[in-house]
C-alpha cells in the first residue's frame, strides 16, 4: 500500500529564514501535489508536479520532484508570518483521482 | 465563477443517525471526489463519481454511500453514525481533461460532529 511521509511534522521558524519540507512516498507515482491548509479551512492548491525533475516556484515557495528517489521537497525562502499554515503533500496518478496524503507539516513562522 | 460549494458547513448529529452532505462542483467540472479529514490528519479518499456512477472507492465501509446527479452535483450519505465519523468532509472536483493537468479543486468542507 502506498504510504506518504512528510518531515518534519512540526516546524517553527523565524521570519527571514529558509527551510525545506520533505515528502517521501513508497511506490511509483506520476504526480505530486502540494496543498496549504489554514486552521478550519479547506485545501488550497499550491503546486502540481507532473514529471521527474519538475520544479515550480510561486513567491517564497518552490517545489521539486524526483520520481526516481520518490521524493518531493517544498522549499521556503525568507519566511514571513503569512506562511504559517499546515502543508500537505499528496501523491496521485494519471488514472485515478484518488490522492494519498501525507500527515502534514505544521509550519509556524515567528518574528 | 463560483468554486466548489458544499453544504451544510457545520452540523451536529448523534450516534446512529444518518447524514447527507452536498457538493456542487466548480462550473464546467464533471468529476467529483469525496474525502474525510479527521482532526490533525491528512484527508482520506472516500470515493469518486463520474457520469453518475461510483468509479473508485477508498477503504470505507458500506455505511458511506453517494450519488451524482445529472447536473454533476453530488451527495455523500453516512448511515449509522459513529463517534469516529466526526471529521471535515471535503469535496473535490475536476474538469474534463483535468487528468492531463492534474487540476483538482477542493471545497470549504462540511464539518460533522457526532455526539
PDB file of N, CA and C in Angstrom, chain A:
ATOM      1  N   UNK A   1       0.839  -1.190   0.000  1.00  0.00           N
ATOM      2  CA  UNK A   1       0.000   0.000   0.000  1.00  0.00           C
ATOM      3  C   UNK A   1       0.878   1.245   0.000  1.00  0.00           C
ATOM      4  N   UNK A   2       0.491   2.197  -0.821  1.00  0.00           N
ATOM      5  CA  UNK A   2       1.259   3.430  -0.925  1.00  0.00           C
ATOM      6  C   UNK A   2       1.228   4.203   0.379  1.00  0.00           C
ATOM      7  N   UNK A   3       2.397   4.624   0.826  1.00  0.00           N
ATOM      8  CA  UNK A   3       2.492   5.449   2.024  1.00  0.00           C
ATOM      9  C   UNK A   3       3.227   6.730   1.685  1.00  0.00           C
ATOM     10  N   UNK A   4       2.786   7.811   2.302  1.00  0.00           N
ATOM     11  CA  UNK A   4       3.386   9.115   2.071  1.00  0.00           C
ATOM     12  C   UNK A   4       3.812   9.675   3.424  1.00  0.00           C
ATOM     13  N   UNK A   5       5.082   9.997   3.537  1.00  0.00           N
ATOM     14  CA  UNK A   5       5.613  10.501   4.795  1.00  0.00           C
ATOM     15  C   UNK A   5       6.178  11.902   4.601  1.00  0.00           C
ATOM     16  N   UNK A   6       5.825  12.766   5.509  1.00  0.00           N
ATOM     17  CA  UNK A   6       6.362  14.116   5.493  1.00  0.00           C
ATOM     18  C   UNK A   6       7.229  14.329   6.718  1.00  0.00           C
ATOM     19  N   UNK A   7       8.255  15.124   6.533  1.00  0.00           N
ATOM     20  CA  UNK A   7       9.012  15.567   7.702  1.00  0.00           C
ATOM     21  C   UNK A   7       9.622  16.928   7.436  1.00  0.00           C
ATOM     22  N   UNK A   8       9.663  17.749   8.451  1.00  0.00           N
ATOM     23  CA  UNK A   8       9.204  17.437   9.804  1.00  0.00           C
ATOM     24  C   UNK A   8       7.684  17.533   9.924  1.00  0.00           C
ATOM     25  N   UNK A   9       7.150  17.051  11.035  1.00  0.00           N
ATOM     26  CA  UNK A   9       5.718  17.188  11.287  1.00  0.00           C
ATOM     27  C   UNK A   9       5.389  18.582  11.805  1.00  0.00           C
ATOM     28  N   UNK A  10       6.315  19.130  12.561  1.00  0.00           N
ATOM     29  CA  UNK A  10       6.146  20.478  13.089  1.00  0.00           C
ATOM     30  C   UNK A  10       7.400  21.277  12.773  1.00  0.00           C
ATOM     31  N   UNK A  11       7.202  22.527  12.424  1.00  0.00           N
ATOM     32  CA  UNK A  11       8.331  23.376  12.075  1.00  0.00           C
ATOM     33  C   UNK A  11       8.062  24.781  12.578  1.00  0.00           C
ATOM     34  N   UNK A  12       8.901  25.212  13.477  1.00  0.00           N
ATOM     35  CA  UNK A  12       8.808  26.565  13.987  1.00  0.00           C
ATOM     36  C   UNK A  12      10.034  27.317  13.500  1.00  0.00           C
ATOM     37  N   UNK A  13       9.829  28.350  12.740  1.00  0.00           N
ATOM     38  CA  UNK A  13      10.966  29.038  12.159  1.00  0.00           C
ATOM     39  C   UNK A  13      10.820  30.550  12.253  1.00  0.00           C
ATOM     40  N   UNK A  14      11.955  31.183  12.258  1.00  0.00           N
ATOM     41  CA  UNK A  14      11.986  32.628  12.407  1.00  0.00           C
ATOM     42  C   UNK A  14      11.779  33.287  11.055  1.00  0.00           C
ATOM     43  N   UNK A  15      11.142  34.432  11.051  1.00  0.00           N
ATOM     44  CA  UNK A  15      10.990  35.191   9.816  1.00  0.00           C
ATOM     45  C   UNK A  15      12.359  35.445   9.194  1.00  0.00           C
ATOM     46  N   UNK A  16      12.377  35.353   7.873  1.00  0.00           N
ATOM     47  CA  UNK A  16      13.613  35.623   7.144  1.00  0.00           C
ATOM     48  C   UNK A  16      14.487  34.404   6.910  1.00  0.00           C
ATOM     49  N   UNK A  17      14.188  33.313   7.591  1.00  0.00           N
ATOM     50  CA  UNK A  17      14.986  32.094   7.449  1.00  0.00           C
ATOM     51  C   UNK A  17      14.463  31.220   6.316  1.00  0.00           C
ATOM     52  N   UNK A  18      15.334  30.290   5.883  1.00  0.00           N
ATOM     53  CA  UNK A  18      14.970  29.329   4.840  1.00  0.00           C
ATOM     54  C   UNK A  18      14.813  27.944   5.443  1.00  0.00           C
ATOM     55  N   UNK A  19      13.929  27.164   4.863  1.00  0.00           N
ATOM     56  CA  UNK A  19      13.790  25.793   5.329  1.00  0.00           C
ATOM     57  C   UNK A  19      13.147  24.944   4.246  1.00  0.00           C
ATOM     58  N   UNK A  20      13.289  23.599   4.402  1.00  0.00           N
ATOM     59  CA  UNK A  20      12.742  22.667   3.421  1.00  0.00           C
ATOM     60  C   UNK A  20      11.896  21.616   4.113  1.00  0.00           C
ATOM     61  N   UNK A  21      10.736  21.345   3.527  1.00  0.00           N
ATOM     62  CA  UNK A  21       9.862  20.260   3.958  1.00  0.00           C
ATOM     63  C   UNK A  21      10.023  19.114   2.968  1.00  0.00           C
ATOM     64  N   UNK A  22      10.139  17.891   3.486  1.00  0.00           N
ATOM     65  CA  UNK A  22      10.382  16.722   2.658  1.00  0.00           C
ATOM     66  C   UNK A  22       9.153  15.828   2.604  1.00  0.00           C
ATOM     67  N   UNK A  23       8.946  15.243   1.436  1.00  0.00           N
ATOM     68  CA  UNK A  23       7.822  14.339   1.224  1.00  0.00           C
ATOM     69  C   UNK A  23       8.350  13.093   0.516  1.00  0.00           C
ATOM     70  N   UNK A  24       8.311  11.971   1.218  1.00  0.00           N
ATOM     71  CA  UNK A  24       8.743  10.688   0.649  1.00  0.00           C
ATOM     72  C   UNK A  24       7.533   9.802   0.426  1.00  0.00           C
ATOM     73  N   UNK A  25       7.530   9.050  -0.662  1.00  0.00           N
ATOM     74  CA  UNK A  25       6.432   8.135  -0.911  1.00  0.00           C
ATOM     75  C   UNK A  25       6.982   6.776  -1.320  1.00  0.00           C
ATOM     76  N   UNK A  26       6.163   5.745  -1.080  1.00  0.00           N
ATOM     77  CA  UNK A  26       6.719   4.391  -1.085  1.00  0.00           C
ATOM     78  C   UNK A  26       6.655   3.662  -2.418  1.00  0.00           C
ATOM     79  N   UNK A  27       5.770   4.061  -3.322  1.00  0.00           N
ATOM     80  CA  UNK A  27       5.693   3.353  -4.606  1.00  0.00           C
ATOM     81  C   UNK A  27       5.663   4.350  -5.752  1.00  0.00           C
ATOM     82  N   UNK A  28       5.854   3.833  -6.932  1.00  0.00           N
ATOM     83  CA  UNK A  28       5.932   4.687  -8.115  1.00  0.00           C
ATOM     84  C   UNK A  28       4.649   5.486  -8.307  1.00  0.00           C
ATOM     85  N   UNK A  29       4.813   6.755  -8.625  1.00  0.00           N
ATOM     86  CA  UNK A  29       3.678   7.605  -8.895  1.00  0.00           C
ATOM     87  C   UNK A  29       4.084   8.641  -9.920  1.00  0.00           C
ATOM     88  N   UNK A  30       3.092   9.190 -10.636  1.00  0.00           N
ATOM     89  CA  UNK A  30       3.484  10.107 -11.696  1.00  0.00           C
ATOM     90  C   UNK A  30       3.063  11.549 -11.450  1.00  0.00           C
ATOM     91  N   UNK A  31       2.529  11.848 -10.246  1.00  0.00           N
ATOM     92  CA  UNK A  31       2.238  13.236  -9.954  1.00  0.00           C
ATOM     93  C   UNK A  31       2.223  13.459  -8.453  1.00  0.00           C
ATOM     94  N   UNK A  32       2.603  14.673  -8.108  1.00  0.00           N
ATOM     95  CA  UNK A  32       2.760  15.028  -6.698  1.00  0.00           C
ATOM     96  C   UNK A  32       2.131  16.401  -6.496  1.00  0.00           C
ATOM     97  N   UNK A  33       1.310  16.501  -5.464  1.00  0.00           N
ATOM     98  CA  UNK A  33       0.599  17.733  -5.165  1.00  0.00           C
ATOM     99  C   UNK A  33       1.094  18.320  -3.849  1.00  0.00           C
ATOM    100  N   UNK A  34       1.108  19.633  -3.780  1.00  0.00           N
ATOM    101  CA  UNK A  34       1.320  20.334  -2.519  1.00  0.00           C
ATOM    102  C   UNK A  34       0.107  21.231  -2.271  1.00  0.00           C
ATOM    103  N   UNK A  35      -0.412  21.128  -1.026  1.00  0.00           N
ATOM    104  CA  UNK A  35      -1.553  21.927  -0.619  1.00  0.00           C
ATOM    105  C   UNK A  35      -1.210  22.670   0.662  1.00  0.00           C
ATOM    106  N   UNK A  36      -1.884  23.788   0.835  1.00  0.00           N
ATOM    107  CA  UNK A  36      -1.806  24.538   2.081  1.00  0.00           C
ATOM    108  C   UNK A  36      -3.173  24.517   2.730  1.00  0.00           C
ATOM    109  N   UNK A  37      -3.194  24.389   4.064  1.00  0.00           N
ATOM    110  CA  UNK A  37      -4.458  24.421   4.786  1.00  0.00           C
ATOM    111  C   UNK A  37      -4.325  25.306   6.010  1.00  0.00           C
ATOM    112  N   UNK A  38      -5.164  26.330   6.087  1.00  0.00           N
ATOM    113  CA  UNK A  38      -5.250  27.174   7.278  1.00  0.00           C
ATOM    114  C   UNK A  38      -6.243  26.535   8.244  1.00  0.00           C
ATOM    115  N   UNK A  39      -6.126  26.815   9.536  1.00  0.00           N
ATOM    116  CA  UNK A  39      -6.991  26.169  10.537  1.00  0.00           C
ATOM    117  C   UNK A  39      -8.473  26.308  10.206  1.00  0.00           C
ATOM    118  N   UNK A  40      -9.168  25.196  10.186  1.00  0.00           N
ATOM    119  CA  UNK A  40     -10.603  25.203   9.931  1.00  0.00           C
ATOM    120  C   UNK A  40     -10.993  25.480   8.492  1.00  0.00           C
ATOM    121  N   UNK A  41     -10.012  25.551   7.617  1.00  0.00           N
ATOM    122  CA  UNK A  41     -10.283  25.888   6.213  1.00  0.00           C
ATOM    123  C   UNK A  41     -10.033  24.693   5.304  1.00  0.00           C
ATOM    124  N   UNK A  42     -10.337  24.907   4.026  1.00  0.00           N
ATOM    125  CA  UNK A  42     -10.133  23.837   3.056  1.00  0.00           C
ATOM    126  C   UNK A  42      -8.696  23.834   2.540  1.00  0.00           C
ATOM    127  N   UNK A  43      -8.472  23.036   1.535  1.00  0.00           N
ATOM    128  CA  UNK A  43      -7.138  22.874   0.963  1.00  0.00           C
ATOM    129  C   UNK A  43      -6.950  23.830  -0.213  1.00  0.00           C
ATOM    130  N   UNK A  44      -5.877  24.576  -0.149  1.00  0.00           N
ATOM    131  CA  UNK A  44      -5.530  25.487  -1.234  1.00  0.00           C
ATOM    132  C   UNK A  44      -4.414  24.859  -2.049  1.00  0.00           C
ATOM    133  N   UNK A  45      -4.643  24.694  -3.338  1.00  0.00           N
ATOM    134  CA  UNK A  45      -3.626  24.083  -4.187  1.00  0.00           C
ATOM    135  C   UNK A  45      -2.437  25.021  -4.378  1.00  0.00           C
ATOM    136  N   UNK A  46      -1.242  24.499  -4.130  1.00  0.00           N
ATOM    137  CA  UNK A  46      -0.009  25.276  -4.337  1.00  0.00           C
ATOM    138  C   UNK A  46       0.677  24.858  -5.635  1.00  0.00           C
ATOM    139  N   UNK A  47       0.967  23.568  -5.755  1.00  0.00           N
ATOM    140  CA  UNK A  47       1.692  23.082  -6.917  1.00  0.00           C
ATOM    141  C   UNK A  47       1.184  21.694  -7.318  1.00  0.00           C
ATOM    142  N   UNK A  48       1.258  21.428  -8.618  1.00  0.00           N
ATOM    143  CA  UNK A  48       1.076  20.081  -9.145  1.00  0.00           C
ATOM    144  C   UNK A  48       2.321  19.772  -9.959  1.00  0.00           C
ATOM    145  N   UNK A  49       3.034  18.736  -9.584  1.00  0.00           N
ATOM    146  CA  UNK A  49       4.279  18.357 -10.262  1.00  0.00           C
ATOM    147  C   UNK A  49       4.022  17.081 -11.042  1.00  0.00           C
ATOM    148  N   UNK A  50       4.223  17.126 -12.344  1.00  0.00           N
ATOM    149  CA  UNK A  50       3.786  16.035 -13.215  1.00  0.00           C
ATOM    150  C   UNK A  50       4.913  15.198 -13.787  1.00  0.00           C
ATOM    151  N   UNK A  51       6.152  15.569 -13.589  1.00  0.00           N
ATOM    152  CA  UNK A  51       7.223  14.789 -14.216  1.00  0.00           C
ATOM    153  C   UNK A  51       8.489  14.852 -13.382  1.00  0.00           C
ATOM    154  N   UNK A  52       9.341  13.885 -13.616  1.00  0.00           N
ATOM    155  CA  UNK A  52      10.607  13.838 -12.898  1.00  0.00           C
ATOM    156  C   UNK A  52      11.424  15.091 -13.205  1.00  0.00           C
ATOM    157  N   UNK A  53      11.956  15.684 -12.145  1.00  0.00           N
ATOM    158  CA  UNK A  53      12.753  16.888 -12.335  1.00  0.00           C
ATOM    159  C   UNK A  53      11.949  18.168 -12.373  1.00  0.00           C
ATOM    160  N   UNK A  54      10.630  18.044 -12.259  1.00  0.00           N
ATOM    161  CA  UNK A  54       9.788  19.246 -12.304  1.00  0.00           C
ATOM    162  C   UNK A  54      10.108  20.158 -11.129  1.00  0.00           C
ATOM    163  N   UNK A  55      10.160  21.428 -11.419  1.00  0.00           N
ATOM    164  CA  UNK A  55      10.374  22.445 -10.396  1.00  0.00           C
ATOM    165  C   UNK A  55       9.394  23.585 -10.667  1.00  0.00           C
ATOM    166  N   UNK A  56       8.681  23.989  -9.613  1.00  0.00           N
ATOM    167  CA  UNK A  56       7.752  25.110  -9.745  1.00  0.00           C
ATOM    168  C   UNK A  56       7.970  26.069  -8.589  1.00  0.00           C
ATOM    169  N   UNK A  57       7.803  27.354  -8.872  1.00  0.00           N
ATOM    170  CA  UNK A  57       8.011  28.369  -7.845  1.00  0.00           C
ATOM    171  C   UNK A  57       6.868  29.361  -7.868  1.00  0.00           C
ATOM    172  N   UNK A  58       6.456  29.758  -6.672  1.00  0.00           N
ATOM    173  CA  UNK A  58       5.423  30.776  -6.523  1.00  0.00           C
ATOM    174  C   UNK A  58       5.775  31.574  -5.284  1.00  0.00           C
ATOM    175  N   UNK A  59       6.192  32.806  -5.505  1.00  0.00           N
ATOM    176  CA  UNK A  59       6.569  33.648  -4.364  1.00  0.00           C
ATOM    177  C   UNK A  59       7.729  33.042  -3.595  1.00  0.00           C
ATOM    178  N   UNK A  60       7.559  32.842  -2.317  1.00  0.00           N
ATOM    179  CA  UNK A  60       8.621  32.333  -1.448  1.00  0.00           C
ATOM    180  C   UNK A  60       8.667  30.811  -1.393  1.00  0.00           C
ATOM    181  N   UNK A  61       7.803  30.141  -2.137  1.00  0.00           N
ATOM    182  CA  UNK A  61       7.732  28.692  -2.125  1.00  0.00           C
ATOM    183  C   UNK A  61       8.222  28.120  -3.448  1.00  0.00           C
ATOM    184  N   UNK A  62       9.012  27.038  -3.329  1.00  0.00           N
ATOM    185  CA  UNK A  62       9.473  26.332  -4.515  1.00  0.00           C
ATOM    186  C   UNK A  62       9.370  24.842  -4.260  1.00  0.00           C
ATOM    187  N   UNK A  63       8.769  24.124  -5.207  1.00  0.00           N
ATOM    188  CA  UNK A  63       8.587  22.693  -5.063  1.00  0.00           C
ATOM    189  C   UNK A  63       9.327  21.974  -6.177  1.00  0.00           C
ATOM    190  N   UNK A  64       9.842  20.791  -5.838  1.00  0.00           N
ATOM    191  CA  UNK A  64      10.553  19.978  -6.823  1.00  0.00           C
ATOM    192  C   UNK A  64      10.160  18.521  -6.651  1.00  0.00           C
ATOM    193  N   UNK A  65      10.400  17.739  -7.710  1.00  0.00           N
ATOM    194  CA  UNK A  65      10.014  16.337  -7.693  1.00  0.00           C
ATOM    195  C   UNK A  65      11.131  15.486  -8.283  1.00  0.00           C
ATOM    196  N   UNK A  66      11.507  14.439  -7.562  1.00  0.00           N
ATOM    197  CA  UNK A  66      12.459  13.440  -8.031  1.00  0.00           C
ATOM    198  C   UNK A  66      11.745  12.097  -7.965  1.00  0.00           C
ATOM    199  N   UNK A  67      11.212  11.637  -9.088  1.00  0.00           N
ATOM    200  CA  UNK A  67      10.422  10.404  -9.081  1.00  0.00           C
ATOM    201  C   UNK A  67      11.291   9.169  -8.863  1.00  0.00           C
ATOM    202  N   UNK A  68      12.555   9.248  -9.232  1.00  0.00           N
ATOM    203  CA  UNK A  68      13.432   8.098  -9.018  1.00  0.00           C
ATOM    204  C   UNK A  68      13.701   7.884  -7.537  1.00  0.00           C
ATOM    205  N   UNK A  69      13.885   8.971  -6.819  1.00  0.00           N
ATOM    206  CA  UNK A  69      14.105   8.895  -5.370  1.00  0.00           C
ATOM    207  C   UNK A  69      12.793   8.861  -4.605  1.00  0.00           C
ATOM    208  N   UNK A  70      11.672   9.047  -5.321  1.00  0.00           N
ATOM    209  CA  UNK A  70      10.346   9.111  -4.685  1.00  0.00           C
ATOM    210  C   UNK A  70      10.355  10.184  -3.602  1.00  0.00           C
ATOM    211  N   UNK A  71      10.787  11.358  -3.998  1.00  0.00           N
ATOM    212  CA  UNK A  71      10.960  12.446  -3.051  1.00  0.00           C
ATOM    213  C   UNK A  71      10.536  13.766  -3.685  1.00  0.00           C
ATOM    214  N   UNK A  72       9.773  14.534  -2.908  1.00  0.00           N
ATOM    215  CA  UNK A  72       9.471  15.905  -3.301  1.00  0.00           C
ATOM    216  C   UNK A  72       9.859  16.827  -2.154  1.00  0.00           C
ATOM    217  N   UNK A  73      10.269  18.021  -2.489  1.00  0.00           N
ATOM    218  CA  UNK A  73      10.626  18.997  -1.473  1.00  0.00           C
ATOM    219  C   UNK A  73       9.840  20.276  -1.689  1.00  0.00           C
ATOM    220  N   UNK A  74       9.534  20.941  -0.591  1.00  0.00           N
ATOM    221  CA  UNK A  74       8.915  22.258  -0.625  1.00  0.00           C
ATOM    222  C   UNK A  74       9.859  23.186   0.125  1.00  0.00           C
ATOM    223  N   UNK A  75      10.487  24.083  -0.621  1.00  0.00           N
ATOM    224  CA  UNK A  75      11.482  24.961  -0.027  1.00  0.00           C
ATOM    225  C   UNK A  75      10.873  26.325   0.241  1.00  0.00           C
ATOM    226  N   UNK A  76      11.133  26.809   1.445  1.00  0.00           N
ATOM    227  CA  UNK A  76      10.613  28.106   1.863  1.00  0.00           C
ATOM    228  C   UNK A  76      11.789  29.078   1.955  1.00  0.00           C
ATOM    229  N   UNK A  77      11.673  30.169   1.251  1.00  0.00           N
ATOM    230  CA  UNK A  77      12.735  31.169   1.234  1.00  0.00           C
ATOM    231  C   UNK A  77      12.294  32.425   1.973  1.00  0.00           C
ATOM    232  N   UNK A  78      13.127  32.864   2.920  1.00  0.00           N
ATOM    233  CA  UNK A  78      12.873  34.107   3.671  1.00  0.00           C
ATOM    234  C   UNK A  78      11.441  34.123   4.202  1.00  0.00           C
ATOM    235  N   UNK A  79      11.164  33.200   5.097  1.00  0.00           N
ATOM    236  CA  UNK A  79       9.795  33.006   5.595  1.00  0.00           C
ATOM    237  C   UNK A  79       9.197  34.280   6.182  1.00  0.00           C
ATOM    238  N   UNK A  80       7.893  34.419   5.997  1.00  0.00           N
ATOM    239  CA  UNK A  80       7.116  35.503   6.597  1.00  0.00           C
ATOM    240  C   UNK A  80       5.954  34.883   7.369  1.00  0.00           C
ATOM    241  N   UNK A  81       5.376  35.652   8.281  1.00  0.00           N
ATOM    242  CA  UNK A  81       4.333  35.133   9.165  1.00  0.00           C
ATOM    243  C   UNK A  81       3.149  34.570   8.382  1.00  0.00           C
ATOM    244  N   UNK A  82       2.832  35.198   7.239  1.00  0.00           N
ATOM    245  CA  UNK A  82       1.674  34.768   6.453  1.00  0.00           C
ATOM    246  C   UNK A  82       1.799  33.342   5.930  1.00  0.00           C
ATOM    247  N   UNK A  83       2.994  32.786   5.966  1.00  0.00           N
ATOM    248  CA  UNK A  83       3.170  31.406   5.516  1.00  0.00           C
ATOM    249  C   UNK A  83       2.794  30.383   6.589  1.00  0.00           C
ATOM    250  N   UNK A  84       2.497  30.843   7.781  1.00  0.00           N
ATOM    251  CA  UNK A  84       2.096  29.933   8.851  1.00  0.00           C
ATOM    252  C   UNK A  84       0.817  29.199   8.444  1.00  0.00           C
ATOM    253  N   UNK A  85       0.890  27.869   8.422  1.00  0.00           N
ATOM    254  CA  UNK A  85      -0.229  27.024   7.989  1.00  0.00           C
ATOM    255  C   UNK A  85       0.239  25.574   8.090  1.00  0.00           C
ATOM    256  N   UNK A  86      -0.653  24.651   7.716  1.00  0.00           N
ATOM    257  CA  UNK A  86      -0.252  23.251   7.576  1.00  0.00           C
ATOM    258  C   UNK A  86      -0.102  22.937   6.095  1.00  0.00           C
ATOM    259  N   UNK A  87       0.992  22.300   5.738  1.00  0.00           N
ATOM    260  CA  UNK A  87       1.285  21.964   4.353  1.00  0.00           C
ATOM    261  C   UNK A  87       1.214  20.453   4.166  1.00  0.00           C
ATOM    262  N   UNK A  88       0.456  20.055   3.156  1.00  0.00           N
ATOM    263  CA  UNK A  88       0.309  18.646   2.844  1.00  0.00           C
ATOM    264  C   UNK A  88       0.895  18.354   1.470  1.00  0.00           C
ATOM    265  N   UNK A  89       1.576  17.233   1.355  1.00  0.00           N
ATOM    266  CA  UNK A  89       1.871  16.696   0.035  1.00  0.00           C
ATOM    267  C   UNK A  89       0.919  15.527  -0.193  1.00  0.00           C
ATOM    268  N   UNK A  90       0.646  15.247  -1.447  1.00  0.00           N
ATOM    269  CA  UNK A  90      -0.249  14.151  -1.798  1.00  0.00           C
ATOM    270  C   UNK A  90       0.236  13.542  -3.102  1.00  0.00           C
ATOM    271  N   UNK A  91       0.111  12.236  -3.179  1.00  0.00           N
ATOM    272  CA  UNK A  91       0.572  11.500  -4.354  1.00  0.00           C
ATOM    273  C   UNK A  91      -0.625  10.980  -5.121  1.00  0.00           C
ATOM    274  N   UNK A  92      -0.561  11.104  -6.432  1.00  0.00           N
ATOM    275  CA  UNK A  92      -1.630  10.596  -7.266  1.00  0.00           C
ATOM    276  C   UNK A  92      -1.066   9.993  -8.527  1.00  0.00           C
ATOM    277  N   UNK A  93      -1.959   9.636  -9.432  1.00  0.00           N
ATOM    278  CA  UNK A  93      -1.526   9.149 -10.732  1.00  0.00           C
ATOM    279  C   UNK A  93      -2.547   9.530 -11.783  1.00  0.00           C
ATOM    280  N   UNK A  94      -2.149   9.383 -13.033  1.00  0.00           N
ATOM    281  CA  UNK A  94      -2.989   9.830 -14.148  1.00  0.00           C
ATOM    282  C   UNK A  94      -4.331   9.110 -14.168  1.00  0.00           C
ATOM    283  N   UNK A  95      -4.327   7.837 -13.809  1.00  0.00           N
ATOM    284  CA  UNK A  95      -5.519   7.018 -13.999  1.00  0.00           C
ATOM    285  C   UNK A  95      -6.525   7.071 -12.860  1.00  0.00           C
ATOM    286  N   UNK A  96      -6.270   7.921 -11.862  1.00  0.00           N
ATOM    287  CA  UNK A  96      -7.185   7.954 -10.724  1.00  0.00           C
ATOM    288  C   UNK A  96      -7.239   9.343 -10.117  1.00  0.00           C
ATOM    289  N   UNK A  97      -8.371   9.663  -9.516  1.00  0.00           N
ATOM    290  CA  UNK A  97      -8.490  10.901  -8.736  1.00  0.00           C
ATOM    291  C   UNK A  97      -8.192  10.662  -7.267  1.00  0.00           C
ATOM    292  N   UNK A  98      -7.831   9.445  -6.921  1.00  0.00           N
ATOM    293  CA  UNK A  98      -7.525   9.133  -5.527  1.00  0.00           C
ATOM    294  C   UNK A  98      -6.144   9.667  -5.194  1.00  0.00           C
ATOM    295  N   UNK A  99      -6.111  10.597  -4.238  1.00  0.00           N
ATOM    296  CA  UNK A  99      -4.841  11.117  -3.746  1.00  0.00           C
ATOM    297  C   UNK A  99      -4.551  10.502  -2.389  1.00  0.00           C
ATOM    298  N   UNK A 100      -3.291  10.160  -2.170  1.00  0.00           N
ATOM    299  CA  UNK A 100      -2.836   9.695  -0.869  1.00  0.00           C
ATOM    300  C   UNK A 100      -2.063  10.839  -0.231  1.00  0.00           C
ATOM    301  N   UNK A 101      -2.579  11.320   0.882  1.00  0.00           N
ATOM    302  CA  UNK A 101      -1.986  12.481   1.536  1.00  0.00           C
ATOM    303  C   UNK A 101      -0.984  12.080   2.595  1.00  0.00           C
ATOM    304  N   UNK A 102       0.007  12.942   2.774  1.00  0.00           N
ATOM    305  CA  UNK A 102       0.909  12.806   3.900  1.00  0.00           C
ATOM    306  C   UNK A 102       0.232  13.305   5.167  1.00  0.00           C
ATOM    307  N   UNK A 103       0.954  13.209   6.263  1.00  0.00           N
ATOM    308  CA  UNK A 103       0.397  13.583   7.569  1.00  0.00           C
ATOM    309  C   UNK A 103       0.395  15.082   7.787  1.00  0.00           C
ATOM    310  N   UNK A 104       1.059  15.818   6.914  1.00  0.00           N
ATOM    311  CA  UNK A 104       1.068  17.265   7.034  1.00  0.00           C
ATOM    312  C   UNK A 104       2.248  17.780   7.844  1.00  0.00           C
ATOM    313  N   UNK A 105       2.669  18.985   7.504  1.00  0.00           N
ATOM    314  CA  UNK A 105       3.713  19.687   8.257  1.00  0.00           C
ATOM    315  C   UNK A 105       3.117  20.994   8.745  1.00  0.00           C
ATOM    316  N   UNK A 106       3.070  21.125  10.060  1.00  0.00           N
ATOM    317  CA  UNK A 106       2.527  22.356  10.623  1.00  0.00           C
ATOM    318  C   UNK A 106       3.649  23.364  10.768  1.00  0.00           C
ATOM    319  N   UNK A 107       3.531  24.447  10.012  1.00  0.00           N
ATOM    320  CA  UNK A 107       4.566  25.479   9.991  1.00  0.00           C
ATOM    321  C   UNK A 107       4.116  26.694  10.780  1.00  0.00           C
ATOM    322  N   UNK A 108       4.981  27.139  11.674  1.00  0.00           N
ATOM    323  CA  UNK A 108       4.723  28.376  12.417  1.00  0.00           C
ATOM    324  C   UNK A 108       5.917  29.298  12.212  1.00  0.00           C
ATOM    325  N   UNK A 109       5.661  30.491  11.715  1.00  0.00           N
ATOM    326  CA  UNK A 109       6.712  31.479  11.490  1.00  0.00           C
ATOM    327  C   UNK A 109       6.548  32.590  12.518  1.00  0.00           C
ATOM    328  N   UNK A 110       7.616  32.835  13.271  1.00  0.00           N
ATOM    329  CA  UNK A 110       7.545  33.852  14.316  1.00  0.00           C
ATOM    330  C   UNK A 110       8.544  34.971  14.023  1.00  0.00           C
ATOM    331  N   UNK A 111       8.279  36.175  14.579  1.00  0.00           N
ATOM    332  CA  UNK A 111       9.144  37.335  14.303  1.00  0.00           C
ATOM    333  C   UNK A 111      10.561  37.129  14.817  1.00  0.00           C
TER     334      UNK A 111
END
